[in-house]
JSON list of C-alpha atoms in Angstrom, two decimals:
[
{"chain": "A", "resi": 130, "resn": "MET", "atom": "CA", "xyz": [-3.61, -12.25, 19.63]},
{"chain": "A", "resi": 131, "resn": "SER", "atom": "CA", "xyz": [-4.46, -12.79, 15.97]},
{"chain": "A", "resi": 132, "resn": "GLU", "atom": "CA", "xyz": [-1.51, -13.10, 13.60]},
{"chain": "A", "resi": 133, "resn": "ASN", "atom": "CA", "xyz": [-3.40, -10.91, 11.13]},
{"chain": "A", "resi": 134, "resn": "VAL", "atom": "CA", "xyz": [-3.55, -7.90, 13.47]},
{"chain": "A", "resi": 135, "resn": "ASP", "atom": "CA", "xyz": [-2.63, -4.63, 11.80]},
{"chain": "A", "resi": 136, "resn": "ILE", "atom": "CA", "xyz": [0.50, -3.55, 13.70]},
{"chain": "A", "resi": 137, "resn": "GLN", "atom": "CA", "xyz": [0.42, -0.08, 12.14]},
{"chain": "A", "resi": 138, "resn": "THR", "atom": "CA", "xyz": [-3.08, 0.50, 13.51]},
{"chain": "A", "resi": 139, "resn": "LEU", "atom": "CA", "xyz": [-2.04, -0.60, 17.00]},
{"chain": "A", "resi": 140, "resn": "GLU", "atom": "CA", "xyz": [1.00, 1.68, 16.87]},
{"chain": "A", "resi": 141, "resn": "ALA", "atom": "CA", "xyz": [-1.20, 4.61, 15.81]},
{"chain": "A", "resi": 142, "resn": "ILE", "atom": "CA", "xyz": [-3.41, 3.99, 18.86]},
{"chain": "A", "resi": 143, "resn": "ARG", "atom": "CA", "xyz": [-0.63, 3.48, 21.40]},
{"chain": "A", "resi": 144, "resn": "ASN", "atom": "CA", "xyz": [1.79, 6.13, 20.10]},
{"chain": "A", "resi": 145, "resn": "ARG", "atom": "CA", "xyz": [-0.63, 9.03, 19.62]},
{"chain": "A", "resi": 146, "resn": "ARG", "atom": "CA", "xyz": [0.19, 11.91, 21.94]},
{"chain": "A", "resi": 147, "resn": "SER", "atom": "CA", "xyz": [-1.28, 15.36, 22.54]},
{"chain": "A", "resi": 148, "resn": "ILE", "atom": "CA", "xyz": [1.43, 17.63, 21.17]},
{"chain": "A", "resi": 149, "resn": "ARG", "atom": "CA", "xyz": [1.79, 21.14, 22.61]},
{"chain": "A", "resi": 150, "resn": "PHE", "atom": "CA", "xyz": [4.34, 22.57, 20.16]},
{"chain": "A", "resi": 151, "resn": "PHE", "atom": "CA", "xyz": [4.41, 22.10, 16.39]},
{"chain": "A", "resi": 152, "resn": "GLU", "atom": "CA", "xyz": [6.97, 22.82, 13.70]},
{"chain": "A", "resi": 153, "resn": "ASP", "atom": "CA", "xyz": [6.41, 25.72, 11.32]},
{"chain": "A", "resi": 154, "resn": "LYS", "atom": "CA", "xyz": [5.76, 23.29, 8.49]},
{"chain": "A", "resi": 155, "resn": "PRO", "atom": "CA", "xyz": [2.58, 22.93, 6.40]},
{"chain": "A", "resi": 156, "resn": "ILE", "atom": "CA", "xyz": [0.74, 19.65, 5.97]},
{"chain": "A", "resi": 157, "resn": "PRO", "atom": "CA", "xyz": [0.55, 18.70, 2.26]},
{"chain": "A", "resi": 158, "resn": "GLU", "atom": "CA", "xyz": [-3.03, 19.18, 1.06]},
{"chain": "A", "resi": 159, "resn": "PRO", "atom": "CA", "xyz": [-3.48, 15.58, -0.25]},
{"chain": "A", "resi": 160, "resn": "LEU", "atom": "CA", "xyz": [-2.37, 14.24, 3.15]},
{"chain": "A", "resi": 161, "resn": "LEU", "atom": "CA", "xyz": [-4.68, 16.59, 5.05]},
{"chain": "A", "resi": 162, "resn": "LYS", "atom": "CA", "xyz": [-7.62, 15.62, 2.87]},
{"chain": "A", "resi": 163, "resn": "ALA", "atom": "CA", "xyz": [-6.86, 11.93, 3.41]},
{"chain": "A", "resi": 164, "resn": "VAL", "atom": "CA", "xyz": [-6.98, 12.39, 7.19]},
{"chain": "A", "resi": 165, "resn": "LEU", "atom": "CA", "xyz": [-10.31, 14.22, 6.94]},
{"chain": "A", "resi": 166, "resn": "GLU", "atom": "CA", "xyz": [-11.67, 11.54, 4.62]},
{"chain": "A", "resi": 167, "resn": "ASP", "atom": "CA", "xyz": [-10.83, 8.94, 7.26]},
{"chain": "A", "resi": 168, "resn": "ALA", "atom": "CA", "xyz": [-12.55, 11.11, 9.88]},
{"chain": "A", "resi": 169, "resn": "ILE", "atom": "CA", "xyz": [-15.88, 11.02, 8.06]},
{"chain": "A", "resi": 170, "resn": "TRP", "atom": "CA", "xyz": [-15.77, 7.23, 7.81]},
{"chain": "A", "resi": 171, "resn": "ALA", "atom": "CA", "xyz": [-16.35, 6.98, 11.55]},
{"chain": "A", "resi": 172, "resn": "PRO", "atom": "CA", "xyz": [-19.54, 5.18, 12.63]},
{"chain": "A", "resi": 173, "resn": "SER", "atom": "CA", "xyz": [-22.49, 7.41, 13.46]},
{"chain": "A", "resi": 174, "resn": "SER", "atom": "CA", "xyz": [-25.97, 6.97, 14.89]},
{"chain": "A", "resi": 175, "resn": "MET", "atom": "CA", "xyz": [-28.34, 5.78, 12.15]},
{"chain": "A", "resi": 176, "resn": "ASN", "atom": "CA", "xyz": [-25.54, 6.69, 9.72]},
{"chain": "A", "resi": 177, "resn": "MET", "atom": "CA", "xyz": [-26.72, 10.31, 9.80]},
{"chain": "A", "resi": 178, "resn": "GLN", "atom": "CA", "xyz": [-23.19, 11.75, 10.25]},
{"chain": "A", "resi": 179, "resn": "PRO", "atom": "CA", "xyz": [-24.52, 14.70, 12.31]},
{"chain": "A", "resi": 180, "resn": "TYR", "atom": "CA", "xyz": [-21.37, 16.80, 12.31]},
{"chain": "A", "resi": 181, "resn": "ARG", "atom": "CA", "xyz": [-19.18, 19.00, 10.13]},
{"chain": "A", "resi": 182, "resn": "TRP", "atom": "CA", "xyz": [-15.47, 19.72, 10.01]},
{"chain": "A", "resi": 183, "resn": "TYR", "atom": "CA", "xyz": [-14.19, 23.27, 9.62]},
{"chain": "A", "resi": 184, "resn": "VAL", "atom": "CA", "xyz": [-10.52, 23.38, 8.59]},
{"chain": "A", "resi": 185, "resn": "VAL", "atom": "CA", "xyz": [-9.01, 26.67, 9.71]},
{"chain": "A", "resi": 186, "resn": "GLN", "atom": "CA", "xyz": [-5.87, 27.77, 7.87]},
{"chain": "A", "resi": 187, "resn": "THR", "atom": "CA", "xyz": [-6.44, 31.41, 6.92]},
{"chain": "A", "resi": 188, "resn": "PRO", "atom": "CA", "xyz": [-4.76, 33.97, 9.24]},
{"chain": "A", "resi": 189, "resn": "LEU", "atom": "CA", "xyz": [-7.88, 36.07, 9.93]},
{"chain": "A", "resi": 190, "resn": "VAL", "atom": "CA", "xyz": [-10.14, 33.20, 11.04]},
{"chain": "A", "resi": 191, "resn": "ARG", "atom": "CA", "xyz": [-7.26, 31.57, 12.86]},
{"chain": "A", "resi": 192, "resn": "GLU", "atom": "CA", "xyz": [-6.51, 34.73, 14.86]},
{"chain": "A", "resi": 193, "resn": "LYS", "atom": "CA", "xyz": [-10.14, 35.01, 15.97]},
{"chain": "A", "resi": 194, "resn": "LEU", "atom": "CA", "xyz": [-10.27, 31.34, 16.93]},
{"chain": "A", "resi": 195, "resn": "LEU", "atom": "CA", "xyz": [-7.02, 31.57, 18.91]},
{"chain": "A", "resi": 196, "resn": "LYS", "atom": "CA", "xyz": [-8.60, 34.18, 21.19]},
{"chain": "A", "resi": 197, "resn": "CYS", "atom": "CA", "xyz": [-11.37, 31.69, 22.01]},
{"chain": "A", "resi": 198, "resn": "LEU", "atom": "CA", "xyz": [-8.72, 29.05, 22.75]},
{"chain": "A", "resi": 199, "resn": "ASN", "atom": "CA", "xyz": [-6.79, 31.33, 25.12]},
{"chain": "A", "resi": 200, "resn": "ASN", "atom": "CA", "xyz": [-3.85, 31.27, 22.70]},
{"chain": "A", "resi": 201, "resn": "GLN", "atom": "CA", "xyz": [-2.82, 27.78, 23.80]},
{"chain": "A", "resi": 202, "resn": "SER", "atom": "CA", "xyz": [0.59, 26.80, 22.44]},
{"chain": "A", "resi": 203, "resn": "ALA", "atom": "CA", "xyz": [-0.82, 23.81, 20.57]},
{"chain": "A", "resi": 204, "resn": "ALA", "atom": "CA", "xyz": [-3.31, 26.07, 18.79]},
{"chain": "A", "resi": 205, "resn": "SER", "atom": "CA", "xyz": [-0.90, 28.93, 18.13]},
{"chain": "A", "resi": 206, "resn": "THR", "atom": "CA", "xyz": [1.88, 26.76, 16.66]},
{"chain": "A", "resi": 207, "resn": "ALA", "atom": "CA", "xyz": [-0.11, 24.18, 14.65]},
{"chain": "A", "resi": 208, "resn": "PRO", "atom": "CA", "xyz": [-0.41, 24.86, 10.90]},
{"chain": "A", "resi": 209, "resn": "VAL", "atom": "CA", "xyz": [-3.99, 23.56, 10.84]},
{"chain": "A", "resi": 210, "resn": "LEU", "atom": "CA", "xyz": [-6.89, 23.76, 13.29]},
{"chain": "A", "resi": 211, "resn": "CYS", "atom": "CA", "xyz": [-9.73, 21.34, 12.62]},
{"chain": "A", "resi": 212, "resn": "VAL", "atom": "CA", "xyz": [-12.97, 22.33, 14.33]},
{"chain": "A", "resi": 213, "resn": "ASN", "atom": "CA", "xyz": [-15.50, 19.59, 14.89]},
{"chain": "A", "resi": 214, "resn": "VAL", "atom": "CA", "xyz": [-19.11, 20.76, 15.06]},
{"chain": "A", "resi": 215, "resn": "ALA", "atom": "CA", "xyz": [-22.17, 18.75, 16.07]},
{"chain": "A", "resi": 216, "resn": "CYS", "atom": "CA", "xyz": [-25.07, 19.46, 13.69]},
{"chain": "A", "resi": 217, "resn": "TRP", "atom": "CA", "xyz": [-28.32, 18.00, 14.96]},
{"chain": "A", "resi": 218, "resn": "GLY", "atom": "CA", "xyz": [-30.39, 20.02, 12.51]},
{"chain": "A", "resi": 219, "resn": "ASP", "atom": "CA", "xyz": [-28.92, 18.31, 9.43]},
{"chain": "A", "resi": 220, "resn": "TRP", "atom": "CA", "xyz": [-30.86, 15.06, 9.74]},
{"chain": "A", "resi": 221, "resn": "PRO", "atom": "CA", "xyz": [-33.69, 15.90, 7.25]},
{"chain": "A", "resi": 222, "resn": "GLU", "atom": "CA", "xyz": [-31.17, 16.68, 4.51]},
{"chain": "A", "resi": 223, "resn": "ALA", "atom": "CA", "xyz": [-28.95, 13.73, 5.43]},
{"chain": "A", "resi": 224, "resn": "SER", "atom": "CA", "xyz": [-31.85, 11.28, 5.45]},
{"chain": "A", "resi": 225, "resn": "GLN", "atom": "CA", "xyz": [-32.98, 12.42, 1.99]},
{"chain": "A", "resi": 226, "resn": "GLU", "atom": "CA", "xyz": [-29.44, 12.04, 0.66]},
{"chain": "A", "resi": 227, "resn": "HIS", "atom": "CA", "xyz": [-29.29, 8.59, 2.18]},
{"chain": "A", "resi": 228, "resn": "LEU", "atom": "CA", "xyz": [-32.57, 7.62, 0.52]},
{"chain": "A", "resi": 229, "resn": "ALA", "atom": "CA", "xyz": [-31.39, 8.93, -2.86]},
{"chain": "A", "resi": 230, "resn": "TRP", "atom": "CA", "xyz": [-28.19, 6.90, -2.48]},
{"chain": "A", "resi": 231, "resn": "SER", "atom": "CA", "xyz": [-30.12, 3.70, -1.68]},
{"chain": "A", "resi": 232, "resn": "ARG", "atom": "CA", "xyz": [-32.33, 4.08, -4.76]},
{"chain": "A", "resi": 233, "resn": "GLN", "atom": "CA", "xyz": [-29.28, 4.26, -7.01]},
{"chain": "A", "resi": 234, "resn": "ARG", "atom": "CA", "xyz": [-27.51, 1.18, -5.66]},
{"chain": "A", "resi": 235, "resn": "PRO", "atom": "CA", "xyz": [-27.63, -1.73, -8.13]},
{"chain": "A", "resi": 236, "resn": "GLU", "atom": "CA", "xyz": [-27.06, -4.16, -5.23]},
{"chain": "A", "resi": 237, "resn": "PHE", "atom": "CA", "xyz": [-30.54, -3.43, -3.84]},
{"chain": "A", "resi": 238, "resn": "ASN", "atom": "CA", "xyz": [-33.66, -4.89, -5.45]},
{"chain": "A", "resi": 239, "resn": "GLU", "atom": "CA", "xyz": [-36.98, -3.05, -5.44]},
{"chain": "A", "resi": 240, "resn": "VAL", "atom": "CA", "xyz": [-38.24, -4.82, -2.32]},
{"chain": "A", "resi": 241, "resn": "GLN", "atom": "CA", "xyz": [-35.09, -3.85, -0.41]},
{"chain": "A", "resi": 242, "resn": "LYS", "atom": "CA", "xyz": [-35.32, -0.27, -1.61]},
{"chain": "A", "resi": 243, "resn": "GLU", "atom": "CA", "xyz": [-38.94, 0.00, -0.47]},
{"chain": "A", "resi": 244, "resn": "ALA", "atom": "CA", "xyz": [-38.03, -1.47, 2.92]},
{"chain": "A", "resi": 245, "resn": "PHE", "atom": "CA", "xyz": [-35.27, 1.12, 3.24]},
{"chain": "A", "resi": 246, "resn": "VAL", "atom": "CA", "xyz": [-37.72, 3.94, 2.50]},
{"chain": "A", "resi": 247, "resn": "LYS", "atom": "CA", "xyz": [-40.07, 2.67, 5.22]},
{"chain": "A", "resi": 248, "resn": "LYS", "atom": "CA", "xyz": [-37.21, 2.34, 7.67]},
{"chain": "A", "resi": 249, "resn": "MET", "atom": "CA", "xyz": [-36.09, 5.93, 7.09]},
{"chain": "A", "resi": 250, "resn": "ALA", "atom": "CA", "xyz": [-39.67, 7.16, 7.52]},
{"chain": "A", "resi": 251, "resn": "MET", "atom": "CA", "xyz": [-39.88, 5.35, 10.86]},
{"chain": "A", "resi": 252, "resn": "LEU", "atom": "CA", "xyz": [-36.57, 6.79, 11.99]},
{"chain": "A", "resi": 253, "resn": "SER", "atom": "CA", "xyz": [-37.79, 10.35, 11.42]},
{"chain": "A", "resi": 254, "resn": "SER", "atom": "CA", "xyz": [-39.88, 10.09, 14.57]},
{"chain": "A", "resi": 255, "resn": "ALA", "atom": "CA", "xyz": [-36.68, 9.59, 16.55]},
{"chain": "A", "resi": 256, "resn": "PHE", "atom": "CA", "xyz": [-35.72, 13.18, 15.81]},
{"chain": "A", "resi": 257, "resn": "GLU", "atom": "CA", "xyz": [-38.84, 14.63, 17.41]},
{"chain": "A", "resi": 258, "resn": "LEU", "atom": "CA", "xyz": [-36.90, 15.12, 20.63]},
{"chain": "A", "resi": 259, "resn": "PRO", "atom": "CA", "xyz": [-36.03, 18.13, 22.81]},
{"chain": "A", "resi": 260, "resn": "ARG", "atom": "CA", "xyz": [-33.11, 20.23, 21.58]},
{"chain": "A", "resi": 261, "resn": "GLU", "atom": "CA", "xyz": [-30.76, 19.10, 24.35]},
{"chain": "A", "resi": 262, "resn": "GLU", "atom": "CA", "xyz": [-31.34, 15.42, 23.63]},
{"chain": "A", "resi": 263, "resn": "LEU", "atom": "CA", "xyz": [-30.63, 15.96, 19.94]},
{"chain": "A", "resi": 264, "resn": "ARG", "atom": "CA", "xyz": [-27.48, 17.90, 20.81]},
{"chain": "A", "resi": 265, "resn": "VAL", "atom": "CA", "xyz": [-26.21, 15.03, 22.96]},
{"chain": "A", "resi": 266, "resn": "TRP", "atom": "CA", "xyz": [-27.12, 12.55, 20.21]},
{"chain": "A", "resi": 267, "resn": "ALA", "atom": "CA", "xyz": [-25.11, 14.47, 17.62]},
{"chain": "A", "resi": 268, "resn": "THR", "atom": "CA", "xyz": [-22.20, 15.03, 20.01]},
{"chain": "A", "resi": 269, "resn": "LYS", "atom": "CA", "xyz": [-21.64, 11.29, 20.45]},
{"chain": "A", "resi": 270, "resn": "SER", "atom": "CA", "xyz": [-21.26, 10.71, 16.72]},
{"chain": "A", "resi": 271, "resn": "ALA", "atom": "CA", "xyz": [-19.13, 13.84, 16.33]},
{"chain": "A", "resi": 272, "resn": "ALA", "atom": "CA", "xyz": [-16.73, 12.56, 18.99]},
{"chain": "A", "resi": 273, "resn": "LEU", "atom": "CA", "xyz": [-16.29, 9.28, 17.11]},
{"chain": "A", "resi": 274, "resn": "SER", "atom": "CA", "xyz": [-15.26, 11.26, 14.05]},
{"chain": "A", "resi": 275, "resn": "CYS", "atom": "CA", "xyz": [-12.70, 13.15, 16.17]},
{"chain": "A", "resi": 276, "resn": "GLU", "atom": "CA", "xyz": [-11.08, 9.89, 17.25]},
{"chain": "A", "resi": 277, "resn": "ASN", "atom": "CA", "xyz": [-10.89, 8.70, 13.63]},
{"chain": "A", "resi": 278, "resn": "LEU", "atom": "CA", "xyz": [-9.19, 11.94, 12.63]},
{"chain": "A", "resi": 279, "resn": "MET", "atom": "CA", "xyz": [-6.51, 11.71, 15.32]},
{"chain": "A", "resi": 280, "resn": "LEU", "atom": "CA", "xyz": [-5.77, 8.02, 14.74]},
{"chain": "A", "resi": 281, "resn": "SER", "atom": "CA", "xyz": [-5.56, 8.54, 10.98]},
{"chain": "A", "resi": 282, "resn": "ALA", "atom": "CA", "xyz": [-3.18, 11.46, 11.54]},
{"chain": "A", "resi": 283, "resn": "SER", "atom": "CA", "xyz": [-1.07, 9.35, 13.88]},
{"chain": "A", "resi": 284, "resn": "ALA", "atom": "CA", "xyz": [-0.85, 6.52, 11.35]},
{"chain": "A", "resi": 285, "resn": "ARG", "atom": "CA", "xyz": [0.21, 9.00, 8.65]},
{"chain": "A", "resi": 286, "resn": "GLY", "atom": "CA", "xyz": [2.95, 10.64, 10.74]},
{"chain": "A", "resi": 287, "resn": "ILE", "atom": "CA", "xyz": [0.98, 13.75, 11.72]},
{"chain": "A", "resi": 288, "resn": "SER", "atom": "CA", "xyz": [0.71, 14.85, 15.35]},
{"chain": "A", "resi": 289, "resn": "SER", "atom": "CA", "xyz": [-2.43, 16.18, 17.00]},
{"chain": "A", "resi": 290, "resn": "CYS", "atom": "CA", "xyz": [-3.78, 17.84, 20.10]},
{"chain": "A", "resi": 291, "resn": "PRO", "atom": "CA", "xyz": [-7.50, 17.81, 20.98]},
{"chain": "A", "resi": 292, "resn": "MET", "atom": "CA", "xyz": [-8.72, 20.90, 22.79]},
{"chain": "A", "resi": 293, "resn": "GLU", "atom": "CA", "xyz": [-12.19, 20.88, 24.34]},
{"chain": "A", "resi": 294, "resn": "GLY", "atom": "CA", "xyz": [-14.07, 22.20, 27.29]},
{"chain": "A", "resi": 295, "resn": "GLY", "atom": "CA", "xyz": [-11.21, 23.76, 29.22]},
{"chain": "A", "resi": 296, "resn": "TRP", "atom": "CA", "xyz": [-11.76, 27.14, 27.61]},
{"chain": "A", "resi": 297, "resn": "GLY", "atom": "CA", "xyz": [-15.33, 27.35, 28.94]},
{"chain": "A", "resi": 298, "resn": "PRO", "atom": "CA", "xyz": [-18.88, 27.40, 27.51]},
{"chain": "A", "resi": 299, "resn": "GLU", "atom": "CA", "xyz": [-18.68, 31.08, 26.63]},
{"chain": "A", "resi": 300, "resn": "ALA", "atom": "CA", "xyz": [-15.57, 30.46, 24.55]},
{"chain": "A", "resi": 301, "resn": "LEU", "atom": "CA", "xyz": [-17.33, 27.58, 22.79]},
{"chain": "A", "resi": 302, "resn": "LEU", "atom": "CA", "xyz": [-20.14, 29.93, 21.80]},
{"chain": "A", "resi": 303, "resn": "GLN", "atom": "CA", "xyz": [-17.63, 32.54, 20.63]},
{"chain": "A", "resi": 304, "resn": "ALA", "atom": "CA", "xyz": [-15.87, 29.93, 18.51]},
{"chain": "A", "resi": 305, "resn": "GLY", "atom": "CA", "xyz": [-19.22, 29.09, 16.96]},
{"chain": "A", "resi": 306, "resn": "GLU", "atom": "CA", "xyz": [-19.77, 32.76, 16.15]},
{"chain": "A", "resi": 307, "resn": "VAL", "atom": "CA", "xyz": [-16.35, 32.92, 14.46]},
{"chain": "A", "resi": 308, "resn": "LEU", "atom": "CA", "xyz": [-17.46, 30.06, 12.21]},
{"chain": "A", "resi": 309, "resn": "GLY", "atom": "CA", "xyz": [-20.92, 31.52, 11.64]},
{"chain": "A", "resi": 310, "resn": "LEU", "atom": "CA", "xyz": [-22.76, 28.63, 13.29]},
{"chain": "A", "resi": 311, "resn": "ASP", "atom": "CA", "xyz": [-26.45, 28.53, 14.13]},
{"chain": "A", "resi": 312, "resn": "SER", "atom": "CA", "xyz": [-26.43, 27.92, 17.90]},
{"chain": "A", "resi": 313, "resn": "THR", "atom": "CA", "xyz": [-29.93, 26.47, 17.81]},
{"chain": "A", "resi": 314, "resn": "THR", "atom": "CA", "xyz": [-28.80, 23.48, 15.71]},
{"chain": "A", "resi": 315, "resn": "GLN", "atom": "CA", "xyz": [-24.98, 23.47, 15.89]},
{"chain": "A", "resi": 316, "resn": "SER", "atom": "CA", "xyz": [-22.29, 23.52, 18.56]},
{"chain": "A", "resi": 317, "resn": "VAL", "atom": "CA", "xyz": [-18.50, 23.28, 18.63]},
{"chain": "A", "resi": 318, "resn": "ILE", "atom": "CA", "xyz": [-17.40, 19.95, 20.13]},
{"chain": "A", "resi": 319, "resn": "MET", "atom": "CA", "xyz": [-13.64, 20.34, 20.02]},
{"chain": "A", "resi": 320, "resn": "VAL", "atom": "CA", "xyz": [-10.75, 21.86, 18.13]},
{"chain": "A", "resi": 321, "resn": "ILE", "atom": "CA", "xyz": [-7.96, 19.53, 17.03]},
{"chain": "A", "resi": 322, "resn": "ALA", "atom": "CA", "xyz": [-4.55, 20.99, 16.23]},
{"chain": "A", "resi": 323, "resn": "LEU", "atom": "CA", "xyz": [-2.71, 19.13, 13.47]},
{"chain": "A", "resi": 324, "resn": "GLY", "atom": "CA", "xyz": [0.92, 19.40, 12.43]},
{"chain": "A", "resi": 325, "resn": "TYR", "atom": "CA", "xyz": [4.41, 18.01, 12.86]},
{"chain": "A", "resi": 326, "resn": "LYS", "atom": "CA", "xyz": [5.84, 17.71, 16.36]},
{"chain": "A", "resi": 327, "resn": "SER", "atom": "CA", "xyz": [8.42, 20.34, 17.26]},
{"chain": "A", "resi": 328, "resn": "PRO", "atom": "CA", "xyz": [11.62, 19.48, 19.16]},
{"chain": "A", "resi": 329, "resn": "LYS", "atom": "CA", "xyz": [10.29, 21.92, 21.77]},
{"chain": "A", "resi": 330, "resn": "HIS", "atom": "CA", "xyz": [7.66, 19.38, 22.74]},
{"chain": "A", "resi": 331, "resn": "LEU", "atom": "CA", "xyz": [8.89, 17.15, 25.56]},
{"chain": "A", "resi": 332, "resn": "ASP", "atom": "CA", "xyz": [7.55, 13.59, 25.44]},
{"chain": "A", "resi": 333, "resn": "MET", "atom": "CA", "xyz": [6.71, 12.23, 28.87]},
{"chain": "A", "resi": 334, "resn": "PRO", "atom": "CA", "xyz": [5.69, 8.75, 30.07]},
{"chain": "A", "resi": 335, "resn": "ILE", "atom": "CA", "xyz": [1.95, 8.24, 29.70]},
{"chain": "A", "resi": 336, "resn": "TRP", "atom": "CA", "xyz": [-0.09, 7.20, 32.74]},
{"chain": "A", "resi": 337, "resn": "ARG", "atom": "CA", "xyz": [-3.16, 5.02, 32.50]},
{"chain": "A", "resi": 338, "resn": "ARG", "atom": "CA", "xyz": [-5.36, 3.78, 35.32]},
{"chain": "A", "resi": 339, "resn": "GLU", "atom": "CA", "xyz": [-5.23, 0.08, 36.08]},
{"chain": "A", "resi": 340, "resn": "PHE", "atom": "CA", "xyz": [-7.04, -2.09, 33.57]},
{"chain": "A", "resi": 341, "resn": "SER", "atom": "CA", "xyz": [-9.20, -3.65, 36.31]},
{"chain": "A", "resi": 342, "resn": "LYS", "atom": "CA", "xyz": [-10.46, -0.21, 37.36]},
{"chain": "A", "resi": 343, "resn": "LEU", "atom": "CA", "xyz": [-11.60, 0.71, 33.87]},
{"chain": "A", "resi": 344, "resn": "VAL", "atom": "CA", "xyz": [-12.76, -2.60, 32.41]},
{"chain": "A", "resi": 345, "resn": "HIS", "atom": "CA", "xyz": [-15.39, -4.80, 34.05]},
{"chain": "A", "resi": 346, "resn": "PHE", "atom": "CA", "xyz": [-16.35, -8.23, 32.72]},
{"chain": "A", "resi": 347, "resn": "LEU", "atom": "CA", "xyz": [-19.90, -9.18, 33.76]}
]
């Protein structure tokens, strides 16, 4: 193992747990924003970042969202609920923003800028796909952002609990309605509860399948 390995990063990975009960204690806004900033630095397909984060803190929206989540203890006790949404309809806007950014970079010469414009024009054809394929494409990048958020929170002393799928497709659609999403181009991927672990949460040993069953060297 390299001597330069970041021990704090490894601890954040190995020590993260899905917490079911949180303390009644708010997360300082600068700390919450830092975690979300780390989340959006996750890698994404073609750097399109096809997702959005909805940070639910207000009582009214929270109450509606809790019904979709079956009032799970993690959701009902956490001070913040971060909803990750795949947005496969954002690519035209994102690609234009990316182009504008490239034109302003002093590191790029005119030849490089022109090559970037051509590359983005070629990539546009990749988005002429059926809706379901675009949804899956966006979901993969959105999930990477979710992992960044939870690891950043872990490294900063904040606990988390990802909640996805178990509440059913109908509940996912209802959660989207609560947020005012366009179901033709957006879908809820998961809700991540953030907060500080309560003494009510009981830490248990964590099971993992054998390395040889999960990792194959070819």
